[in-house]
mmCIF file of C-alpha atoms in Angstrom:
data_model
loop_
_atom_site.group_PDB
_atom_site.id
_atom_site.type_symbol
_atom_site.label_atom_id
_atom_site.label_comp_id
_atom_site.label_asym_id
_atom_site.label_seq_id
_atom_site.Cartn_x
_atom_site.Cartn_y
_atom_site.Cartn_z
ATOM 1 C CA ASP A 1 -68.103 -8.758 -95.171
ATOM 2 C CA ASP A 2 -67.118 -6.030 -92.818
ATOM 3 C CA ASP A 3 -66.777 -2.651 -94.386
ATOM 4 C CA ASP A 4 -64.318 -1.428 -91.742
ATOM 5 C CA ASP A 5 -62.154 1.330 -92.925
ATOM 6 C CA ASP A 6 -58.474 0.890 -92.119
ATOM 7 C CA ASP A 7 -57.490 4.466 -92.805
ATOM 8 C CA GLY A 8 -56.928 5.077 -89.098
ATOM 9 C CA ASP A 9 -59.874 7.402 -88.545
ATOM 10 C CA ASP A 10 -62.079 6.816 -85.531
ATOM 11 C CA ASP A 11 -65.771 6.721 -86.392
ATOM 12 C CA GLU A 12 -66.616 8.283 -83.052
ATOM 13 C CA HIS A 13 -66.570 12.087 -83.259
ATOM 14 C CA VAL A 14 -64.244 13.665 -80.707
ATOM 15 C CA PRO A 15 -64.823 17.397 -80.225
ATOM 16 C CA ALA A 16 -61.771 19.598 -80.707
ATOM 17 C CA PRO A 17 -60.449 21.177 -77.505
ATOM 18 C CA ALA A 18 -61.576 24.759 -76.963
ATOM 19 C CA LYS A 19 -59.008 27.350 -77.872
ATOM 20 C CA LYS A 20 -57.663 29.395 -75.034
ATOM 21 C CA ARG A 21 -58.156 33.109 -75.404
ATOM 22 C CA SER A 22 -54.857 34.888 -75.273
ATOM 23 C CA ARG A 23 -54.631 37.868 -73.017
ATOM 24 C CA PRO A 24 -52.699 40.904 -74.105
ATOM 25 C CA VAL A 25 -49.444 41.114 -72.217
ATOM 26 C CA LYS A 26 -49.387 44.313 -70.239
ATOM 27 C CA LYS A 27 -46.026 45.962 -70.498
ATOM 28 C CA LYS A 28 -44.487 46.803 -67.156
ATOM 29 C CA LYS A 29 -43.913 50.503 -66.827
ATOM 30 C CA ARG A 30 -40.390 51.603 -66.112
ATOM 31 C CA PRO A 31 -39.750 54.270 -63.488
ATOM 32 C CA PRO A 32 -39.129 57.700 -65.065
ATOM 33 C CA CYS A 33 -35.654 59.216 -65.182
ATOM 34 C CA GLN A 34 -35.536 62.043 -62.633
ATOM 35 C CA TYR A 35 -33.919 64.388 -65.159
ATOM 36 C CA GLY A 36 -36.576 63.958 -67.865
ATOM 37 C CA ALA A 37 -35.755 65.966 -70.989
ATOM 38 C CA MET A 38 -32.546 67.191 -69.298
ATOM 39 C CA CYS A 39 -31.036 63.691 -69.147
ATOM 40 C CA TYR A 40 -27.770 63.413 -71.072
ATOM 41 C CA ARG A 41 -26.943 59.782 -70.311
ATOM 42 C CA LYS A 42 -26.173 57.730 -73.453
ATOM 43 C CA ASN A 43 -25.829 54.365 -71.738
ATOM 44 C CA PRO A 44 -28.331 51.893 -73.306
ATOM 45 C CA VAL A 45 -28.702 50.158 -69.931
ATOM 46 C CA HIS A 46 -29.908 53.445 -68.446
ATOM 47 C CA LYS A 47 -32.355 53.879 -71.349
ATOM 48 C CA LEU A 48 -33.606 50.339 -70.818
ATOM 49 C CA GLU A 49 -34.148 50.641 -67.072
ATOM 50 C CA LEU A 50 -35.711 54.116 -66.928
ATOM 51 C CA SER A 51 -38.279 55.828 -69.160
ATOM 52 C CA HIS A 52 -37.735 59.218 -70.797
ATOM 53 C CA PRO A 53 -39.903 61.792 -72.594
ATOM 54 C CA GLY A 54 -41.103 60.219 -75.839
ATOM 55 C CA ASP A 55 -41.339 56.696 -74.379
ATOM 56 C CA SER A 56 -44.855 55.227 -74.208
ATOM 57 C CA ASP A 57 -44.559 54.485 -70.471
ATOM 58 C CA TYR A 58 -43.040 57.817 -69.443
ATOM 59 C CA GLU A 59 -45.001 59.550 -66.686
ATOM 60 C CA GLY A 60 -42.693 62.338 -65.620
ATOM 61 C CA ASP A 61 -43.256 66.058 -65.287
ATOM 62 C CA ASP A 62 -42.730 66.509 -69.015
ATOM 63 C CA GLY A 63 -45.922 64.499 -69.768
ATOM 64 C CA GLY A 64 -46.247 61.114 -71.432
ATOM 65 C CA ASP A 65 -46.353 60.185 -75.072
ATOM 66 C CA ASP A 66 -49.180 57.772 -75.953
ATOM 67 C CA ASP A 67 -48.230 57.070 -79.544
ATOM 68 C CA GLY A 68 -47.113 53.570 -78.542
ATOM 69 C CA ASP A 69 -43.517 54.081 -79.643
ATOM 70 C CA ASP A 70 -40.637 53.276 -77.330
ATOM 71 C CA ASP A 71 -37.669 54.031 -79.527
ATOM 72 C CA ASP A 72 -35.072 54.533 -76.790
ATOM 73 C CA GLY A 73 -36.028 51.403 -74.851
ATOM 74 C CA ALA A 74 -36.187 49.227 -77.972
ATOM 75 C CA ALA A 75 -32.886 50.565 -79.246
ATOM 76 C CA ALA A 76 -31.257 49.974 -75.881
ATOM 77 C CA ALA A 77 -32.565 46.401 -75.756
ATOM 78 C CA ALA A 78 -31.297 45.729 -79.273
ATOM 79 C CA ILE A 79 -27.829 47.022 -78.436
ATOM 80 C CA ILE A 80 -27.611 44.963 -75.267
ATOM 81 C CA ALA A 81 -28.972 41.814 -76.982
ATOM 82 C CA ALA A 82 -26.310 42.179 -79.658
ATOM 83 C CA GLY A 83 -23.639 42.115 -76.967
ATOM 84 C CA ALA A 84 -22.194 45.495 -77.899
ATOM 85 C CA ALA A 85 -19.899 47.281 -75.504
ATOM 86 C CA VAL A 86 -21.873 49.887 -73.564
ATOM 87 C CA PRO A 87 -20.255 53.291 -73.066
ATOM 88 C CA ILE A 88 -21.069 55.197 -69.891
ATOM 89 C CA ARG A 89 -21.401 58.608 -71.517
ATOM 90 C CA GLY A 90 -20.571 57.956 -75.146
ATOM 91 C CA LYS A 91 -17.187 57.347 -76.660
ATOM 92 C CA PRO A 92 -14.087 59.012 -75.187
ATOM 93 C CA PRO A 93 -13.018 61.880 -77.463
ATOM 94 C CA ARG A 94 -10.457 60.587 -79.944
ATOM 95 C CA GLY A 95 -8.356 58.593 -77.505
ATOM 96 C CA ARG A 96 -8.474 61.163 -74.718
ATOM 97 C CA THR A 97 -9.738 60.179 -71.293
ATOM 98 C CA SER A 98 -13.188 61.642 -70.674
ATOM 99 C CA ALA A 99 -14.376 63.144 -67.397
ATOM 100 C CA ALA A 100 -16.660 60.145 -66.937
ATOM 101 C CA ALA A 101 -13.769 57.720 -67.354
ATOM 102 C CA ALA A 102 -11.650 59.765 -64.954
ATOM 103 C CA SER A 103 -14.440 59.680 -62.384
ATOM 104 C CA ALA A 104 -14.941 55.940 -62.899
ATOM 105 C CA ALA A 105 -11.226 55.285 -62.488
ATOM 106 C CA ALA A 106 -11.186 57.207 -59.200
ATOM 107 C CA ALA A 107 -14.309 55.508 -57.791
ATOM 108 C CA PRO A 108 -13.723 52.680 -55.282
ATOM 109 C CA SER A 109 -14.426 49.242 -56.728
ATOM 110 C CA ALA A 110 -13.210 45.721 -56.048
ATOM 111 C CA ALA A 111 -12.780 44.888 -59.728
ATOM 112 C CA PRO A 112 -13.833 47.718 -62.023
ATOM 113 C CA THR A 113 -14.819 46.549 -65.478
ATOM 114 C CA THR A 114 -16.817 47.818 -68.412
ATOM 115 C CA MET A 115 -19.895 46.046 -69.771
ATOM 116 C CA ALA A 116 -17.631 44.272 -72.258
ATOM 117 C CA GLY A 117 -15.645 42.748 -69.403
ATOM 118 C CA LYS A 118 -12.559 44.885 -70.001
ATOM 119 C CA PRO A 119 -10.968 47.162 -67.386
ATOM 120 C CA PRO A 120 -11.760 50.867 -67.774
ATOM 121 C CA PRO A 121 -9.179 53.067 -69.514
ATOM 122 C CA VAL A 122 -6.360 54.322 -67.323
ATOM 123 C CA ASP A 123 -6.642 58.042 -66.681
ATOM 124 C CA THR A 124 -3.378 59.566 -67.871
ATOM 125 C CA GLY A 125 -4.529 63.073 -66.964
ATOM 126 C CA GLU A 126 -4.454 64.185 -70.591
ATOM 127 C CA ARG A 127 -7.285 66.551 -71.493
ATOM 128 C CA THR A 128 -8.130 68.737 -74.397
ATOM 129 C CA PHE A 129 -10.076 71.993 -74.186
ATOM 130 C CA TRP A 130 -11.898 74.393 -76.459
ATOM 131 C CA LYS A 131 -11.582 78.183 -76.706
ATOM 132 C CA PRO A 132 -14.714 80.197 -77.548
ATOM 133 C CA GLN A 133 -14.639 82.207 -80.793
ATOM 134 C CA CYS A 134 -16.937 85.230 -80.706
ATOM 135 C CA LEU A 135 -18.617 87.878 -82.835
ATOM 136 C CA PRO A 136 -20.156 91.118 -81.490
ATOM 137 C CA SER A 137 -23.798 90.048 -81.628
ATOM 138 C CA GLU A 138 -26.437 88.618 -79.305
ATOM 139 C CA GLY A 139 -27.926 85.932 -81.505
ATOM 140 C CA GLY A 140 -31.088 84.066 -80.534
ATOM 141 C CA ILE A 141 -32.617 83.554 -77.116
ATOM 142 C CA CYS A 142 -30.613 80.433 -76.313
ATOM 143 C CA THR A 143 -27.428 81.006 -78.292
ATOM 144 C CA SER A 144 -24.137 80.699 -76.435
ATOM 145 C CA ARG A 145 -22.864 84.175 -75.624
ATOM 146 C CA TYR A 146 -21.234 86.561 -73.218
ATOM 147 C CA GLY A 147 -23.233 89.530 -71.986
ATOM 148 C CA GLY A 148 -26.278 90.843 -73.757
ATOM 149 C CA ARG A 149 -29.654 89.850 -72.328
ATOM 150 C CA PRO A 150 -30.124 86.468 -70.654
ATOM 151 C CA ALA A 151 -32.603 83.747 -71.464
ATOM 152 C CA LEU A 152 -35.111 83.443 -68.617
ATOM 153 C CA LYS A 153 -37.954 81.148 -67.672
ATOM 154 C CA PRO A 154 -41.394 82.520 -68.610
ATOM 155 C CA GLY A 155 -42.519 84.982 -65.943
ATOM 156 C CA GLU A 156 -39.148 84.916 -64.185
ATOM 157 C CA ALA A 157 -37.747 88.200 -62.873
ATOM 158 C CA HIS A 158 -34.088 88.990 -63.457
ATOM 159 C CA PRO A 159 -32.049 87.254 -60.714
ATOM 160 C CA THR A 160 -30.936 89.408 -57.779
ATOM 161 C CA CYS A 161 -28.113 89.214 -55.246
ATOM 162 C CA GLY A 162 -29.047 87.456 -52.021
ATOM 163 C CA GLU A 163 -26.703 89.709 -50.044
ATOM 164 C CA CYS A 164 -27.294 93.249 -51.296
ATOM 165 C CA GLY A 165 -30.474 92.845 -53.356
ATOM 166 C CA ALA A 166 -28.991 94.344 -56.532
ATOM 167 C CA LEU A 167 -29.603 92.833 -59.949
ATOM 168 C CA LEU A 168 -27.014 90.213 -60.779
ATOM 169 C CA SER A 169 -24.844 90.962 -63.792
ATOM 170 C CA PHE A 170 -25.431 88.464 -66.598
ATOM 171 C CA MET A 171 -22.016 87.134 -67.564
ATOM 172 C CA LEU A 172 -22.533 84.261 -70.006
ATOM 173 C CA GLN A 173 -24.575 81.320 -71.168
ATOM 174 C CA ILE A 174 -23.486 78.160 -72.996
ATOM 175 C CA ASN A 175 -25.914 75.987 -74.931
ATOM 176 C CA LEU A 176 -24.629 72.412 -74.644
ATOM 177 C CA HIS A 177 -26.421 71.530 -77.864
ATOM 178 C CA HIS A 178 -23.960 73.801 -79.700
ATOM 179 C CA ILE A 179 -20.651 72.692 -78.176
ATOM 180 C CA PRO A 180 -18.329 70.305 -80.075
ATOM 181 C CA GLU A 181 -19.419 66.669 -80.294
ATOM 182 C CA ASP A 182 -16.402 65.495 -78.319
ATOM 183 C CA ALA A 183 -17.397 67.883 -75.528
ATOM 184 C CA GLN A 184 -20.968 66.563 -75.678
ATOM 185 C CA ASP A 185 -19.576 63.099 -74.954
ATOM 186 C CA ILE A 186 -18.462 64.582 -71.620
ATOM 187 C CA PHE A 187 -21.243 67.019 -70.727
ATOM 188 C CA GLY A 188 -24.179 65.819 -72.813
ATOM 189 C CA ASP A 189 -26.008 67.869 -75.420
ATOM 190 C CA LYS A 190 -28.947 69.202 -73.395
ATOM 191 C CA GLY A 191 -29.097 72.262 -71.184
ATOM 192 C CA LEU A 192 -28.302 75.967 -71.102
ATOM 193 C CA VAL A 193 -25.539 76.787 -68.617
ATOM 194 C CA GLN A 194 -25.768 80.332 -67.234
ATOM 195 C CA LEU A 195 -23.714 82.542 -64.926
ATOM 196 C CA PHE A 196 -24.979 85.654 -63.121
ATOM 197 C CA TYR A 197 -22.703 87.562 -60.739
ATOM 198 C CA CYS A 198 -22.964 90.468 -58.300
ATOM 199 C CA THR A 199 -20.301 93.064 -59.073
ATOM 200 C CA GLU A 200 -20.656 94.876 -55.726
ATOM 201 C CA ASP A 201 -17.297 94.629 -53.925
ATOM 202 C CA ALA A 202 -18.862 93.932 -50.537
ATOM 203 C CA CYS A 203 -20.611 90.748 -51.691
ATOM 204 C CA SER A 204 -19.021 87.304 -51.475
ATOM 205 C CA GLY A 205 -19.488 86.090 -55.019
ATOM 206 C CA TRP A 206 -16.137 84.286 -54.986
ATOM 207 C CA GLU A 207 -17.504 81.417 -52.889
ATOM 208 C CA PRO A 208 -19.221 78.405 -54.502
ATOM 209 C CA PHE A 209 -23.001 78.372 -54.028
ATOM 210 C CA SER A 210 -22.897 81.954 -52.765
ATOM 211 C CA THR A 211 -26.166 83.892 -53.000
ATOM 212 C CA ALA A 212 -24.119 86.711 -54.570
ATOM 213 C CA SER A 213 -23.825 84.676 -57.770
ATOM 214 C CA LEU A 214 -26.019 82.265 -59.680
ATOM 215 C CA ALA A 215 -24.698 79.374 -61.733
ATOM 216 C CA ARG A 216 -27.412 77.139 -63.127
ATOM 217 C CA ILE A 217 -28.453 74.941 -66.027
ATOM 218 C CA LEU A 218 -31.880 75.291 -67.636
ATOM 219 C CA ASP A 219 -33.950 73.341 -70.121
ATOM 220 C CA PRO A 220 -33.702 75.601 -73.212
ATOM 221 C CA SER A 221 -37.241 74.889 -74.376
ATOM 222 C CA GLY A 222 -39.759 77.666 -73.772
ATOM 223 C CA LEU A 223 -37.312 80.272 -72.482
ATOM 224 C CA VAL A 224 -37.821 83.969 -73.172
ATOM 225 C CA LEU A 225 -35.381 86.840 -73.653
ATOM 226 C CA GLY A 226 -34.786 89.021 -70.610
ATOM 227 C CA THR A 227 -34.669 92.806 -70.654
ATOM 228 C CA GLU A 228 -31.619 93.654 -68.529
ATOM 229 C CA GLN A 229 -28.207 94.085 -70.131
ATOM 230 C CA PHE A 230 -24.992 94.783 -68.247
ATOM 231 C CA HIS A 231 -22.317 93.946 -70.804
ATOM 232 C CA ALA A 232 -22.045 94.241 -74.571
ATOM 233 C CA PRO A 233 -23.069 90.948 -76.227
ATOM 234 C CA ALA A 234 -20.518 88.633 -77.814
ATOM 235 C CA GLN A 235 -22.009 85.555 -79.455
ATOM 236 C CA ILE A 236 -19.948 82.344 -79.294
ATOM 237 C CA VAL A 237 -20.066 81.227 -82.923
ATOM 238 C CA SER A 238 -17.534 78.375 -82.742
ATOM 239 C CA TRP A 239 -15.131 76.512 -80.483
ATOM 240 C CA GLU A 240 -11.444 76.141 -81.322
ATOM 241 C CA GLU A 241 -9.827 72.988 -79.960
ATOM 242 C CA ALA A 242 -6.391 73.288 -78.394
ATOM 243 C CA ASP A 243 -3.446 72.170 -80.519
ATOM 244 C CA LYS A 244 -1.903 70.306 -77.571
ATOM 245 C CA PRO A 245 -3.335 68.638 -74.468
ATOM 246 C CA GLU A 246 -2.886 69.856 -70.920
ATOM 247 C CA TYR A 247 -2.380 68.132 -67.568
ATOM 248 C CA PRO A 248 -3.004 69.033 -63.906
ATOM 249 C CA ASN A 249 -0.754 71.666 -62.361
ATOM 250 C CA TRP A 250 2.007 70.728 -59.943
ATOM 251 C CA GLU A 251 -0.218 70.846 -56.847
ATOM 252 C CA GLU A 252 -3.099 68.865 -58.290
ATOM 253 C CA ARG A 253 -0.678 66.225 -59.522
ATOM 254 C CA GLN A 254 0.214 65.355 -55.922
ATOM 255 C CA SER A 255 -3.272 63.937 -55.317
ATOM 256 C CA PHE A 256 -4.036 62.768 -58.852
ATOM 257 C CA ASP A 257 -5.340 59.198 -58.907
ATOM 258 C CA GLY A 258 -4.080 58.069 -62.286
ATOM 259 C CA ASP A 259 -0.986 57.381 -64.375
ATOM 260 C CA LEU A 260 0.626 60.692 -65.331
ATOM 261 C CA PRO A 261 3.563 60.824 -67.764
ATOM 262 C CA ASP A 262 6.919 61.322 -66.049
ATOM 263 C CA ASP A 263 8.365 63.907 -68.434
ATOM 264 C CA LEU A 264 5.819 66.733 -68.124
ATOM 265 C CA ASP A 265 6.985 70.293 -67.942
ATOM 266 C CA GLU A 266 5.236 73.652 -67.559
ATOM 267 C CA GLU A 267 4.373 73.719 -71.265
ATOM 268 C CA TYR A 268 1.566 71.290 -70.435
ATOM 269 C CA TYR A 269 0.269 73.108 -67.375
ATOM 270 C CA PRO A 270 -3.365 74.269 -67.576
ATOM 271 C CA GLU A 271 -3.896 77.342 -69.701
ATOM 272 C CA GLY A 272 -5.485 80.485 -68.326
ATOM 273 C CA GLY A 273 -8.296 82.416 -69.963
ATOM 274 C CA ASP A 274 -11.716 81.182 -70.957
ATOM 275 C CA LYS A 275 -12.028 77.569 -72.027
ATOM 276 C CA LEU A 276 -14.424 74.648 -72.109
ATOM 277 C CA TRP A 277 -13.188 71.612 -70.120
ATOM 278 C CA GLY A 278 -9.453 71.008 -69.721
ATOM 279 C CA TRP A 279 -7.873 71.428 -66.297
ATOM 280 C CA PRO A 280 -8.503 74.449 -64.061
ATOM 281 C CA GLY A 281 -5.812 77.078 -64.125
ATOM 282 C CA TRP A 282 -5.816 77.560 -60.366
ATOM 283 C CA VAL A 283 -4.604 80.988 -59.296
ATOM 284 C CA GLN A 284 -4.161 79.869 -55.704
ATOM 285 C CA SER A 285 -4.619 76.344 -54.369
ATOM 286 C CA VAL A 286 -6.822 73.552 -55.726
ATOM 287 C CA GLU A 287 -10.379 74.432 -54.706
ATOM 288 C CA TYR A 288 -12.954 72.089 -56.218
ATOM 289 C CA PRO A 289 -16.370 72.472 -54.571
ATOM 290 C CA VAL A 290 -18.359 69.420 -53.527
ATOM 291 C CA CYS A 291 -21.913 68.641 -54.568
ATOM 292 C CA PRO A 292 -24.371 69.511 -51.772
ATOM 293 C CA ARG A 293 -26.467 66.434 -52.647
ATOM 294 C CA CYS A 294 -23.908 63.649 -52.761
ATOM 295 C CA ASN A 295 -20.679 65.252 -51.445
ATOM 296 C CA GLU A 296 -18.913 64.274 -54.678
ATOM 297 C CA THR A 297 -16.073 66.481 -55.870
ATOM 298 C CA MET A 298 -17.283 68.521 -58.823
ATOM 299 C CA SER A 299 -15.284 68.886 -62.045
ATOM 300 C CA LEU A 300 -14.552 71.733 -64.410
ATOM 301 C CA LEU A 301 -17.084 72.630 -67.064
ATOM 302 C CA PHE A 302 -15.963 76.151 -68.056
ATOM 303 C CA GLN A 303 -13.175 78.514 -67.003
ATOM 304 C CA HIS A 304 -13.963 82.253 -67.100
ATOM 305 C CA ASP A 305 -11.666 85.152 -66.252
ATOM 306 C CA GLY A 306 -14.132 87.984 -66.969
ATOM 307 C CA SER A 307 -12.178 89.551 -69.819
ATOM 308 C CA ALA A 308 -14.878 88.759 -72.407
ATOM 309 C CA VAL A 309 -17.305 91.038 -70.521
ATOM 310 C CA ASP A 310 -14.606 93.579 -69.529
ATOM 311 C CA TYR A 311 -14.719 92.614 -65.866
ATOM 312 C CA MET A 312 -11.946 91.566 -63.474
ATOM 313 C CA PHE A 313 -12.481 89.154 -60.603
ATOM 314 C CA GLY A 314 -10.470 90.793 -57.828
ATOM 315 C CA ASP A 315 -6.855 91.338 -58.829
ATOM 316 C CA ALA A 316 -6.527 89.440 -62.132
ATOM 317 C CA GLY A 317 -8.562 86.542 -60.786
ATOM 318 C CA CYS A 318 -9.989 83.565 -62.610
ATOM 319 C CA GLY A 319 -13.279 81.766 -62.046
ATOM 320 C CA HIS A 320 -14.536 78.241 -62.697
ATOM 321 C CA ILE A 321 -17.970 76.824 -63.403
ATOM 322 C CA THR A 322 -17.995 73.284 -62.065
ATOM 323 C CA ARG A 323 -20.578 70.527 -62.330
ATOM 324 C CA CYS A 324 -21.469 67.340 -60.483
ATOM 325 C CA SER A 325 -21.218 64.279 -62.725
ATOM 326 C CA THR A 326 -23.816 62.390 -60.668
ATOM 327 C CA HIS A 327 -26.281 65.305 -60.474
ATOM 328 C CA PRO A 328 -25.782 67.186 -63.763
ATOM 329 C CA ASP A 329 -28.233 69.917 -62.767
ATOM 330 C CA VAL A 330 -25.907 70.975 -59.919
ATOM 331 C CA VAL A 331 -23.420 73.631 -61.053
ATOM 332 C CA ALA A 332 -21.367 76.119 -59.062
ATOM 333 C CA PHE A 333 -19.147 79.149 -59.648
ATOM 334 C CA ALA A 334 -16.135 80.284 -57.631
ATOM 335 C CA TRP A 335 -13.063 82.376 -58.315
ATOM 336 C CA ALA A 336 -9.736 83.304 -56.754
ATOM 337 C CA CYS A 337 -7.081 85.926 -57.430
ATOM 338 C CA GLY A 338 -3.383 86.290 -56.700
#
């Protein structure tokens, strides 16, 4: 009798195939964001495409972080994978059209849409603004304030006028980390905006990018307190939002690329005095500067008439700190009087 086994096993031993050794997948490094720690973009697509300080593959000037974490990139990927709508610079403030949305609406495009496939919000020209509320104190190195001593980079001498050589008067600084959240949706929450100005009458500080003034934005980390003081300090301790919106003045409305209400009167014209965002209260004609890098029209960041530091620009003039939305490190100051 045959003792064959019908259990299906083959008596001949067949060696098992050798296991392939898996190679670790090397993660492709993303190019670093050119603004590093100063970047204020909140778009997850931007976070996914470019590395930032704190990401494992970041190799910018701020130095890399080798702890293996990539929180921003992972979070961005998760948001995109979930199919969430992607804001360009965060949510618009409580139904108002943000500066980013206004810029997007004005930009040429065959069929402008958001990541969710919906058209961008129509810019109605409605803007809010915030008035600074102050106390007579200097505060810390990087607190928002008028006058007092400025925050400077380590080893930096006090800025001087490029025309007469005199020390520039320190007018103000605004820490974007301390402005209202709705304003941070427009300007971001990183950076210290500063304004220095030459008070000599012969110098041309009224022109944007003049060497007789200095408008700039610094990374607040590592700054030191300067020694020169030209005006009594007034610390900005809070920001009071306007109780009604404002719209462009009559001249700016003529070239406004949006959908303005038909029944506007002077009650909704831009307010004068110091304010964060809103519309410029032009004393003469509309005079937005253009960014020297991209030729884009800059937009209002802060309006300053000098009264907080007991100074008058010309004959009751008013100045404006403007900023490029594409190059957020580019800021300018200019003023005009009647």
